[in-house]
XYZ file of C-alpha atoms in Angstrom:
435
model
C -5.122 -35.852 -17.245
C -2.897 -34.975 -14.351
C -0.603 -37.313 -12.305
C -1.371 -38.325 -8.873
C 0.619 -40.143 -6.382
C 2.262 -41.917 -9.650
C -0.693 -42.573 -11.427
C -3.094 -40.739 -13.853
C -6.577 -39.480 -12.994
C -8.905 -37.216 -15.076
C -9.270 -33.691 -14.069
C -12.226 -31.610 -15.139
C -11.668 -28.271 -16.447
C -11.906 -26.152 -13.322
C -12.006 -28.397 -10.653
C -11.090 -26.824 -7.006
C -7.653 -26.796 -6.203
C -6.548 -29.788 -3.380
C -5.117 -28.883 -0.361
C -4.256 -32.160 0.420
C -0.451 -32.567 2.428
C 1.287 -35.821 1.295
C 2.573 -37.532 4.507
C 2.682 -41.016 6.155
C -0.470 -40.727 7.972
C -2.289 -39.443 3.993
C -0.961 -42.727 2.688
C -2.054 -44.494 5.690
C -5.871 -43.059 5.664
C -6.218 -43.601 1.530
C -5.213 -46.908 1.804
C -8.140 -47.710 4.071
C -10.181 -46.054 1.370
C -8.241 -48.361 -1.106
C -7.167 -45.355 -2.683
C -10.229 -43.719 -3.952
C -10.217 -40.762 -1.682
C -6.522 -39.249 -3.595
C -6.681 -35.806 -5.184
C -5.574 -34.408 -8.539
C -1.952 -32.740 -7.783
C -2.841 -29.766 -10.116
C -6.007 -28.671 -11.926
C -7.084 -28.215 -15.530
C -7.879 -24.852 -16.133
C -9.228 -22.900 -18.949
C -6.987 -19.677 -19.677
C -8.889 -16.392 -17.990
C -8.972 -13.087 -20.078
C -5.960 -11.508 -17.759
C -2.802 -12.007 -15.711
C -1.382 -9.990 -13.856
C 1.841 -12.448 -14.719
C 2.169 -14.823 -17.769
C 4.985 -16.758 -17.750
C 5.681 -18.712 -21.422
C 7.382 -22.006 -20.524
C 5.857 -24.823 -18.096
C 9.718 -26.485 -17.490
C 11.256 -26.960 -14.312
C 12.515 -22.873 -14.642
C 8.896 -21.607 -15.482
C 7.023 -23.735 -12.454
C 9.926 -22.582 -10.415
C 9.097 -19.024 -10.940
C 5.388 -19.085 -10.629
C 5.515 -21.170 -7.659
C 8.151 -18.970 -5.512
C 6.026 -15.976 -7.166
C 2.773 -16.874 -5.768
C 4.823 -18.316 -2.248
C 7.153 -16.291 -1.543
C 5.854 -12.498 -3.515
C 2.306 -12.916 -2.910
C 1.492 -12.537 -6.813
C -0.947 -15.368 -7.328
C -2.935 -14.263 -10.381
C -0.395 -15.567 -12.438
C -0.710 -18.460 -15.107
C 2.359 -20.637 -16.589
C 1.577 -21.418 -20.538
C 3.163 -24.880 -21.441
C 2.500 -25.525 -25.316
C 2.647 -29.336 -24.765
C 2.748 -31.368 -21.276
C 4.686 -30.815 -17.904
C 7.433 -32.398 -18.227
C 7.869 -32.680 -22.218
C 11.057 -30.624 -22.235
C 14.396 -30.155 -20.793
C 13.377 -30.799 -16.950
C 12.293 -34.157 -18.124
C 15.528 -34.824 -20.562
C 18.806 -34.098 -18.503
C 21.025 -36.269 -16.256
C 19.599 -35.146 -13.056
C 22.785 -33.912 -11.764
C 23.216 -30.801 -8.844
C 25.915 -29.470 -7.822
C 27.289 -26.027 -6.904
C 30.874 -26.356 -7.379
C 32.015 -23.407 -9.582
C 34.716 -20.952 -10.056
C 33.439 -17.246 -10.626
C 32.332 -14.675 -8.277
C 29.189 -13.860 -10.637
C 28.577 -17.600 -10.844
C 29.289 -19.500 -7.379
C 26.894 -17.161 -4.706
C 23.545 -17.925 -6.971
C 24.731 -22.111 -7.595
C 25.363 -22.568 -3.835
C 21.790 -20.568 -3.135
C 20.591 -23.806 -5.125
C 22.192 -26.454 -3.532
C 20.853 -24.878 -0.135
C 17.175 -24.316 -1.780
C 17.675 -27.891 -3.208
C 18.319 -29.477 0.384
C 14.597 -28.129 1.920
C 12.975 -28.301 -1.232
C 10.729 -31.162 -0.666
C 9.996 -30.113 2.763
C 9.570 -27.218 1.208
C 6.500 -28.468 -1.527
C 5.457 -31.189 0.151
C 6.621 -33.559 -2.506
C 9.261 -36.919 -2.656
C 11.687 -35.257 -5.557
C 14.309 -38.044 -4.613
C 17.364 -35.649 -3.965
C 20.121 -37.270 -3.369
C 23.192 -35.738 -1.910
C 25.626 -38.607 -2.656
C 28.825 -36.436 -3.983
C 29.803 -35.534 -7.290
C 33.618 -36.375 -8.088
C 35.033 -34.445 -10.950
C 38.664 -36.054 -11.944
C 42.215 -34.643 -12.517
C 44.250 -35.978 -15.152
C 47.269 -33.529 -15.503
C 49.575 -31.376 -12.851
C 48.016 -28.531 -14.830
C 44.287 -29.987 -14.435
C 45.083 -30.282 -10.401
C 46.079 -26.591 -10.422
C 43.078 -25.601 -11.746
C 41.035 -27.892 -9.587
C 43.051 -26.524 -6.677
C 41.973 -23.134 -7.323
C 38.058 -23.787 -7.727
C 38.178 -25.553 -4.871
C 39.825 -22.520 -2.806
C 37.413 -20.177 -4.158
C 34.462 -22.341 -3.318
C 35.857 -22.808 0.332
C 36.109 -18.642 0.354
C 32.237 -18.668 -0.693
C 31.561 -21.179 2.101
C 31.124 -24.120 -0.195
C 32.577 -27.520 0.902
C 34.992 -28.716 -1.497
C 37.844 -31.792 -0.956
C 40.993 -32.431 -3.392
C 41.560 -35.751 -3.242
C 44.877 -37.765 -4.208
C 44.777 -40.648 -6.522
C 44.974 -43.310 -3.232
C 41.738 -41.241 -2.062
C 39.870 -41.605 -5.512
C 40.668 -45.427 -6.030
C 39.416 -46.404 -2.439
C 35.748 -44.217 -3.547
C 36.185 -45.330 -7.324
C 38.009 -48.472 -7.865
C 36.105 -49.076 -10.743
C 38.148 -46.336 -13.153
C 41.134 -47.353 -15.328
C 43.675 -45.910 -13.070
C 46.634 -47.548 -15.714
C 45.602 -45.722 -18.800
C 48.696 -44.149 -20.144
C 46.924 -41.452 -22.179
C 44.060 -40.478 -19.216
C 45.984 -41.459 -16.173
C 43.730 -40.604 -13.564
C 46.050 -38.392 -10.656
C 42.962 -37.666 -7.814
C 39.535 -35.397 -8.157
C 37.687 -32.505 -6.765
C 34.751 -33.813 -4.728
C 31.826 -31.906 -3.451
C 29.993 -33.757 -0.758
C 26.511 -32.213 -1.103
C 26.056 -32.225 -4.460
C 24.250 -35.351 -5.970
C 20.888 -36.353 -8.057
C 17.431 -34.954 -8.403
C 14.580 -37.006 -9.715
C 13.930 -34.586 -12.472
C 10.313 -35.027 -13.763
C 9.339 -34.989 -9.547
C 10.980 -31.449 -9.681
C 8.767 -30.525 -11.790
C 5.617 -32.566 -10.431
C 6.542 -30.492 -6.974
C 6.508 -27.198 -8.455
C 3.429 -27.745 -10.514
C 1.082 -28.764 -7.346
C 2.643 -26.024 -5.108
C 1.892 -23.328 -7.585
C -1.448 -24.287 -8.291
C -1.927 -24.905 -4.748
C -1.050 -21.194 -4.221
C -3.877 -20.176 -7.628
C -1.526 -20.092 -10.254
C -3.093 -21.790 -13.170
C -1.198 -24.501 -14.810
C -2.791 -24.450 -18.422
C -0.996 -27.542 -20.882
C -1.543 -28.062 -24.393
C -1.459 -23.850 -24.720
C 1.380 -22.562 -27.291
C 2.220 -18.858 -27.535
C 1.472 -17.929 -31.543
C 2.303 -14.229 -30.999
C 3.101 -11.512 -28.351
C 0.693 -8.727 -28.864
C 2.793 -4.745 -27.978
C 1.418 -1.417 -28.045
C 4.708 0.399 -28.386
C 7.471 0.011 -25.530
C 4.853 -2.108 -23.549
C 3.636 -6.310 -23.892
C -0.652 -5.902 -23.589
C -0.621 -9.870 -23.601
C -0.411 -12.952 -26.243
C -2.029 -14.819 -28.704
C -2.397 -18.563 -27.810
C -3.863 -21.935 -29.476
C -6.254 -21.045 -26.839
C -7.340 -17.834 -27.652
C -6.064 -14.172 -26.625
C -4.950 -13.647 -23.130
C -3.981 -9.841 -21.573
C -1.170 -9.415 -19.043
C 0.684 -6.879 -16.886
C 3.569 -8.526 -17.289
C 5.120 -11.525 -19.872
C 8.472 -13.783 -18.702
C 10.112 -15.935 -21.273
C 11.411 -19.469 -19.594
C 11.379 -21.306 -22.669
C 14.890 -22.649 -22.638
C 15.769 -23.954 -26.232
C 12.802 -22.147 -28.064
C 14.031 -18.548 -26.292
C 15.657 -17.819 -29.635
C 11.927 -18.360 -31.528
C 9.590 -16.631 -28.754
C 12.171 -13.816 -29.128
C 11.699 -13.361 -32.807
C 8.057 -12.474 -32.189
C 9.059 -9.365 -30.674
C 11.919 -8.759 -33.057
C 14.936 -9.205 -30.640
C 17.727 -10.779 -31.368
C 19.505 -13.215 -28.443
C 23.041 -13.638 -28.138
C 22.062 -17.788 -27.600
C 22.438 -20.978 -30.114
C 20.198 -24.049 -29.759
C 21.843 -27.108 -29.675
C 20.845 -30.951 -28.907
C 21.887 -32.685 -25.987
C 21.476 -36.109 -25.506
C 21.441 -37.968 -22.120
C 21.700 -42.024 -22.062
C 20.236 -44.846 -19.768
C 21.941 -47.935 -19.641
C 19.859 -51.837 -18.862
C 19.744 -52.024 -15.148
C 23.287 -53.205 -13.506
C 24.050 -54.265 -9.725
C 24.802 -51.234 -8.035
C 27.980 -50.006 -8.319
C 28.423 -46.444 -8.806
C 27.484 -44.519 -5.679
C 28.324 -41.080 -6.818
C 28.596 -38.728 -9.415
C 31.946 -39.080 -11.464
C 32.541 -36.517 -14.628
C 36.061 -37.482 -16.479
C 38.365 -34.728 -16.795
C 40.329 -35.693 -20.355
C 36.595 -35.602 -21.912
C 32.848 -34.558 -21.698
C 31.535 -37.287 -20.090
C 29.613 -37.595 -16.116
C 27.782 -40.749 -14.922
C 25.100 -41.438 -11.792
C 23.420 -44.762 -11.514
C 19.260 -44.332 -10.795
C 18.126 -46.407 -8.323
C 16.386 -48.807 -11.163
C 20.292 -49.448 -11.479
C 20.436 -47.542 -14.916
C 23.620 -45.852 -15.764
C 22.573 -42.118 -16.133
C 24.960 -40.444 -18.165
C 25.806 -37.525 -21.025
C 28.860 -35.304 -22.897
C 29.022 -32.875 -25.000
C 25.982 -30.872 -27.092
C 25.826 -31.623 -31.090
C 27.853 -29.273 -32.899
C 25.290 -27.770 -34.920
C 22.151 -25.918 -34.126
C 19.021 -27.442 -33.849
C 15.280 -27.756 -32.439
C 14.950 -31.234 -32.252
C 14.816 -33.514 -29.558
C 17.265 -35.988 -30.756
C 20.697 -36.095 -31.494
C 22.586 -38.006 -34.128
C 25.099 -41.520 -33.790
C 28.251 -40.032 -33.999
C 27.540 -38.330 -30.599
C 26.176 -41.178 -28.885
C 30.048 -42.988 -30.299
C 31.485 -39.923 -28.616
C 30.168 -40.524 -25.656
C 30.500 -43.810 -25.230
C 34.374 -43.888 -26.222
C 34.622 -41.004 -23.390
C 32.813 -43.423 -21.159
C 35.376 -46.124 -21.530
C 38.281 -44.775 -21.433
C 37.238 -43.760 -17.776
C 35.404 -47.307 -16.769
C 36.341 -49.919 -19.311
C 33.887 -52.530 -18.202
C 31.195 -50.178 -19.740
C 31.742 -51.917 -23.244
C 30.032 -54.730 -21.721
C 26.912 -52.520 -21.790
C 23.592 -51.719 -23.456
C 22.346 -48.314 -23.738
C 18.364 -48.787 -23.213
C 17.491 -45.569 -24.535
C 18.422 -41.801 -24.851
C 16.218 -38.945 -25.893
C 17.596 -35.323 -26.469
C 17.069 -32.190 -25.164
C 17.158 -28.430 -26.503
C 19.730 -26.452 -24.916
C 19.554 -22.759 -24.664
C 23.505 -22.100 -25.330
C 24.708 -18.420 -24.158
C 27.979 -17.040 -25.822
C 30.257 -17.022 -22.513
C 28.365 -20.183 -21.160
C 26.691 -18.406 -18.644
C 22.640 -17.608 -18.070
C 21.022 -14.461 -18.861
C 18.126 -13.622 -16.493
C 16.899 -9.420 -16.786
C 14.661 -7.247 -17.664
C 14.390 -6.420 -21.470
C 14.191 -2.722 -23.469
C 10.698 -3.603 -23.958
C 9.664 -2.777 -20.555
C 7.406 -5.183 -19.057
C 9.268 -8.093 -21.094
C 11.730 -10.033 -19.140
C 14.310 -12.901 -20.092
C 15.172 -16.020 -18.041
C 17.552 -18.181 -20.695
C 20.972 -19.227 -21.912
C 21.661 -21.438 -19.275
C 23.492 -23.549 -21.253
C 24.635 -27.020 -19.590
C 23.363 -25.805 -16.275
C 19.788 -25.210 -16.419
C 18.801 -28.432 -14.137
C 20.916 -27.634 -10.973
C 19.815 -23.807 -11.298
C 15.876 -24.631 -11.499
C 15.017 -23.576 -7.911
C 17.527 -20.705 -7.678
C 16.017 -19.625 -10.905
C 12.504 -19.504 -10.117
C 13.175 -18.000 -7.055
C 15.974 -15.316 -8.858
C 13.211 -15.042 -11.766
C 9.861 -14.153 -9.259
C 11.823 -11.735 -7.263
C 13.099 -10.033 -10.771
C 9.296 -9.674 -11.491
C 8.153 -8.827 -8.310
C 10.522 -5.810 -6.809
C 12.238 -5.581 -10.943
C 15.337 -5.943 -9.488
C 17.785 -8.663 -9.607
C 18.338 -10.904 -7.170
C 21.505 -10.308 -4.682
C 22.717 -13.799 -6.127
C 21.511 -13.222 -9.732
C 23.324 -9.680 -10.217
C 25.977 -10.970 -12.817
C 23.032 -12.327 -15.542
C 22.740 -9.590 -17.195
C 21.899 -9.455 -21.064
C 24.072 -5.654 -21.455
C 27.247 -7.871 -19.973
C 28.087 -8.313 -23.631
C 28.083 -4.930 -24.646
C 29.644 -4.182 -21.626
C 32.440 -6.464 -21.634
C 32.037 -8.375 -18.727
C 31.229 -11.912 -19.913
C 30.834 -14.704 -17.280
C 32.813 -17.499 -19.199
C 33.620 -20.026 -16.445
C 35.953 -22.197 -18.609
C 37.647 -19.669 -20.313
C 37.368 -20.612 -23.507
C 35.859 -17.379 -25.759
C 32.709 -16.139 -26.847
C 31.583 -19.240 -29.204
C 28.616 -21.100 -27.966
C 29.427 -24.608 -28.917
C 32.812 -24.262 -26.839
C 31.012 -24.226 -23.223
């Protein structure tokens, strides 16, 4: 089955790719045809004996890759192995939040190359991904909190990226919904960032997964990698639920599960996994036009357009490959949500699910080439792996088109812990769970 213009049609196994360009004048003609004429947005295909490029991991990260690969490199024989559906992982189980407000040299340059690949992208595919640039809002609650705000805000501006401190007057006429007279959290003002804002996540990776095939990458589902087959210091290709499949070259994208695929080479990744869950409240009148994160706890809200709350904290404290997380986090969370907007007691959570994040030791992704030389590494990206997804495909496909990093992408390297030059943009230490 693959989804069409919000709906599922069958697809047969090789059926020819569509060519078809969404517009007003598409939906205009199919109507007339009451909607019979529509085309499948990706095919079906059956795994061929070789690749020139296998990528292992259908996310948002993995489509990303393949489709900037094929578009922007010119390597189209290239096929994307998801082991269950597009969509099944973290690019459908996150908060949906973009943004490109951050501190370090290494990590500002690639996050802002986001944002800006985020603003064309559905011009760019052809596809509604809903982004919406309506501000994200991270708030101040100390002298020392403003300080620090002050100064990621100045480096942004030096990178080019627009960044505002506002007072507490300025928050309270944007917010007035916060509990500005809490005597433990008093909220003092926030660092805003204009363009950053919501993605319609599952769309994201909709868009990427019709482009690519569009360019002849093939998109094959329901195909789990069993074992990487290596003659020596070289990959020769992988052993699938589908049978055996060669390849010149084999990326890892898998996110959570990098730590697993890894093993079946025998290298070791300096990465935890850890749940994260994400929350959807019943549908409210709007009232939250923004993105607000609380700065006295982990906790950042959006409401959908369904009127949902959309919101998330911190990962589980233990390691784990589940998709779920456990009820003391969800209390966590919802006591953080509170004490920023008290009226949220009044509210039901509708549902949460949980996704498997890929947690790096200085909180910072690792995207290179590995000893093994035709093996490379896209992981670790830790709470940011949504906002990164088109920088990352596009950092990831020109890594394994010219193997060399990306001018953007140049501080990801897996040596940097060897090295000494971690990328820890909190400054907390080398211990996963802390970023």
């Amino acid at each position: 089955m693959c989804l069409c213009q919000d709906r599922l049609v069958p697809v047969a196994g090789n059926s020819e790719r569509s060519k078809m360009r969404y517009s007003a004048l598409s939906l205009l003609g199919n109507a007339f045809s009451k909607n019979k004429n529509w085309k499948p947005a990706w095919r079906n295909p059956d795994p061929k004996p070789r690749y020139d490029v296998i990528i292992i991991g259908g996310g948002g990260h993995g489509l990303a890759t393949a489709y900037y690969l094929s578009k922007v490199f010119g390597v189209r024989n290239v096929a994307v192995l998801e082991k269950g559906y597009l969509g099944s992982g973290n690019i459908g189980r996150n908060t949906t939040i973009i943004r490109s407000n951050y501190l370090l040299e290494g990590n500002n340059p690639f996050y802002e190359f986001s944002m800006k690949l985020w603003e064309g992208l559905e011009q760019d595919f052809n596809f509604n991904a809903m982004v919406s640039q309506r501000g994200v809002i991270n708030l101040y609650h100390s002298d020392a909190q403003r300080d620090a705000y002050t100064r990621r805000g100045n480096a942004m501006r030096l990178h080019g990226v627009d960044a505002d401190l506002l007072n507490r007057d300025q928050v309270r006429e944007k917010l007035p919904f916060l509990d500005y007279d809490n005597a433990r959290f008093p909220i003092m003002g926030g660092l805003m960032q204009a363009r950053g804002g919501t993605v319609r996540h599952d769309a994201v990776a909709w868009g990427f997964a019709r482009g690519a095939d569009q360019n002849g990458v093939d998109i094959i589902q329901n195909c789990e990698v069993t074992a990487i087959d290596r003659d020596g210091d070289q990959i020769t290709g992988v052993q699938t639920t589908r049978g055996a499949i060669k390849c010149g070259k084999l990326a890892m994208a898998v996110a959570g599960s990098s730590s697993h695929v890894a093993q079946m080479v025998d290298m070791r990744l300096p990465i935890e996994s850890h749940a994260l869950q994400a929350f959807v409240s019943e549908g409210l009148k709007p009232f939250i036009d923004t993105v607000v994160t609380f700065g006295a706890g982990h906790f950042y809200v959006s409401q959908s357009d369904k009127g949902g709350l959309v919101f998330g904290g911190d990962i589980e404290g233990y390691n784990s490959y589940a998709q779920r997380g456990n009820l003391a986090c969800v209390e966590h969370v919802a006591e953080a949500g509170m004490a920023m907007i008290p009226a949220l007691s009044r509210v039901r959570i509708l549902r949460s699910w949980g996704g498997i994040m890929d947690m790096s030791m200085d909180g910072s992704p690792i995207m290179d080439r590995t000893h093994i030389g035709n093996l490379y590494f896209n992981g670790g990206w830790c709470y940011g792996g949504f906002k990164a997804t088109p920088a990352s495909g596009y950092c990831y496909a020109h890594l394994l088109a010219t193997d060399r990093p990306h001018e953007t992408a140049t501080a990801f390297r897996m040596d940097r812990f060897a090295r000494g030059y971690l990328l820890d943009e909190k400054g907390v230490g080398a211990q996963a769970n802390l970023h």
